[in-house]
Coordinates of C-alpha atoms in Angstrom, one line a residue:
M149 CA 131.9 27.5 142.5
G150 CA 129.6 30.2 141.5
W151 CA 126.9 30.6 138.9
F152 CA 128.5 28.9 136.6
T153 CA 127.7 24.9 136.4
K154 CA 130.2 22.7 135.6
K155 CA 129.9 22.4 132.5
E156 CA 131.0 26.0 130.1
V157 CA 128.5 27.8 128.7
D158 CA 129.1 28.7 124.9
F159 CA 127.6 31.7 124.1
R160 CA 128.7 32.4 121.0
K161 CA 126.3 29.3 119.7
L162 CA 123.6 30.6 122.5
L163 CA 124.1 33.7 120.7
M164 CA 123.8 31.6 117.1
A165 CA 121.1 30.0 118.1
E166 CA 119.1 28.6 114.8
K167 CA 115.5 26.9 115.0
K168 CA 113.5 24.9 112.7
I169 CA 110.5 26.4 111.5
K170 CA 107.9 25.3 108.5
I171 CA 106.4 27.9 106.5
D172 CA 103.2 27.1 104.0
G173 CA 104.8 23.1 104.2
I174 CA 108.5 24.9 103.1
P175 CA 111.1 23.7 105.5
F176 CA 113.8 27.4 106.9
V177 CA 116.7 28.0 109.3
I178 CA 116.4 31.1 110.8
R179 CA 119.2 32.7 113.2
K180 CA 118.3 35.8 114.9
I181 CA 119.1 39.3 113.5
E182 CA 120.3 43.0 115.1
V183 CA 117.1 44.8 114.6
L184 CA 118.1 48.5 114.4
D185 CA 119.9 47.3 111.5
Y186 CA 116.8 47.2 109.7
L187 CA 114.5 50.2 111.6
E188 CA 114.2 52.6 108.7
G189 CA 112.5 49.6 106.7
A190 CA 110.4 49.1 109.2
R191 CA 109.5 52.9 109.5
V192 CA 108.9 52.7 106.0
L193 CA 106.7 49.6 106.4
T194 CA 104.5 51.0 109.0
E195 CA 103.6 54.1 106.7
T196 CA 103.1 52.2 103.9
F197 CA 100.1 50.2 105.0
G198 CA 99.3 52.6 107.7
T199 CA 96.1 51.9 109.2
Y200 CA 94.9 55.4 110.0
K201 CA 94.7 57.9 107.6
T202 CA 94.3 61.7 107.5
G203 CA 93.0 63.8 104.8
N204 CA 91.4 61.8 101.7
E205 CA 90.8 58.5 101.7
K206 CA 92.0 56.7 99.2
S207 CA 92.3 53.3 98.8
L208 CA 95.5 52.0 99.1
A209 CA 96.2 50.8 95.3
S210 CA 96.7 54.3 94.7
D211 CA 99.0 55.9 98.1
I212 CA 101.8 52.7 98.0
D213 CA 104.0 54.3 95.2
V214 CA 106.6 52.7 93.4
N215 CA 109.2 54.4 96.1
N216 CA 108.0 52.6 99.1
I217 CA 107.1 49.6 97.2
K218 CA 111.3 49.3 96.0
K219 CA 112.3 50.5 100.3
I220 CA 109.9 48.3 100.9
K221 CA 111.5 44.6 99.1
K222 CA 114.6 45.8 100.1
Y223 CA 113.9 46.0 103.7
L224 CA 112.7 42.5 103.3
T225 CA 115.0 41.4 101.6
D226 CA 117.2 43.0 103.2
V227 CA 115.7 40.5 106.3
I228 CA 116.0 37.4 105.3
C229 CA 118.6 37.5 102.9
A230 CA 120.3 38.2 107.4
G231 CA 117.9 35.6 109.0
V232 CA 116.9 32.6 106.7
V233 CA 120.1 30.2 107.0
K234 CA 118.4 27.6 105.1
P235 CA 117.3 27.5 102.1
K236 CA 120.7 30.1 101.2
F237 CA 119.3 33.3 98.8
T238 CA 121.2 35.6 97.0
R239 CA 120.8 39.0 96.0
E240 CA 122.3 37.9 92.5
D241 CA 119.6 37.4 89.7
T242 CA 120.8 34.6 88.6
S243 CA 123.1 31.3 91.0
D244 CA 125.1 28.3 89.4
D245 CA 124.6 26.7 92.6
P246 CA 121.9 24.8 92.9
N247 CA 121.8 25.0 97.0
I248 CA 121.4 28.8 96.7
I249 CA 117.9 30.8 94.8
P250 CA 118.1 34.0 93.5
I251 CA 115.6 36.2 96.0
K252 CA 114.0 37.7 94.0
E253 CA 112.1 33.6 93.1
L254 CA 110.8 34.5 96.4
F255 CA 108.5 37.9 96.0
T256 CA 106.6 35.8 93.4
D257 CA 105.3 35.3 96.5
W258 CA 105.4 38.2 99.1
Q259 CA 103.0 36.1 101.4
L260 CA 105.7 34.1 102.0
A261 CA 108.6 37.0 102.3
Q262 CA 106.2 38.7 104.2
K263 CA 105.3 34.8 106.6
I264 CA 109.5 34.9 106.1
S265 CA 110.4 37.9 108.1
Q266 CA 107.6 37.8 110.2
E267 CA 108.9 34.3 111.9
I268 CA 112.4 36.1 111.6
F269 CA 111.5 38.8 113.5
E270 CA 109.0 36.7 116.5
Y271 CA 112.4 34.5 116.8
T272 CA 114.8 37.6 117.2
N273 CA 112.4 39.2 119.7
G274 CA 110.3 36.6 121.2
K275 CA 107.2 35.9 120.8
K276 CA 104.5 38.2 122.2
K277 CA 102.1 36.4 124.8

């Protein structure tokens, strides 16, 4: 009989598994993403919010330039659009479908956007213990 059980494993179902979560009381359904697709955005995020700086210390607000903010927003948008199954987000500015939310509306709460992306990465990589 080998290492297979009587019931065959549906690998596609395992790979596309979803997880129900709540963030700040808001329900979401997330899935795993391909992390390698988002390395450039992660690098920008790390550089922008790095703990250690060399040279003259400046306030965080003056260190973050507009280009980096746009890159961070694009990075979070990519991760959230790829990893959130429900509710459905769109990159469009508006949606005729009440079940589809323009992603720009999510960015009225940056902390929520960051928490969602963090949950997606933790689910993708397994929570570190």
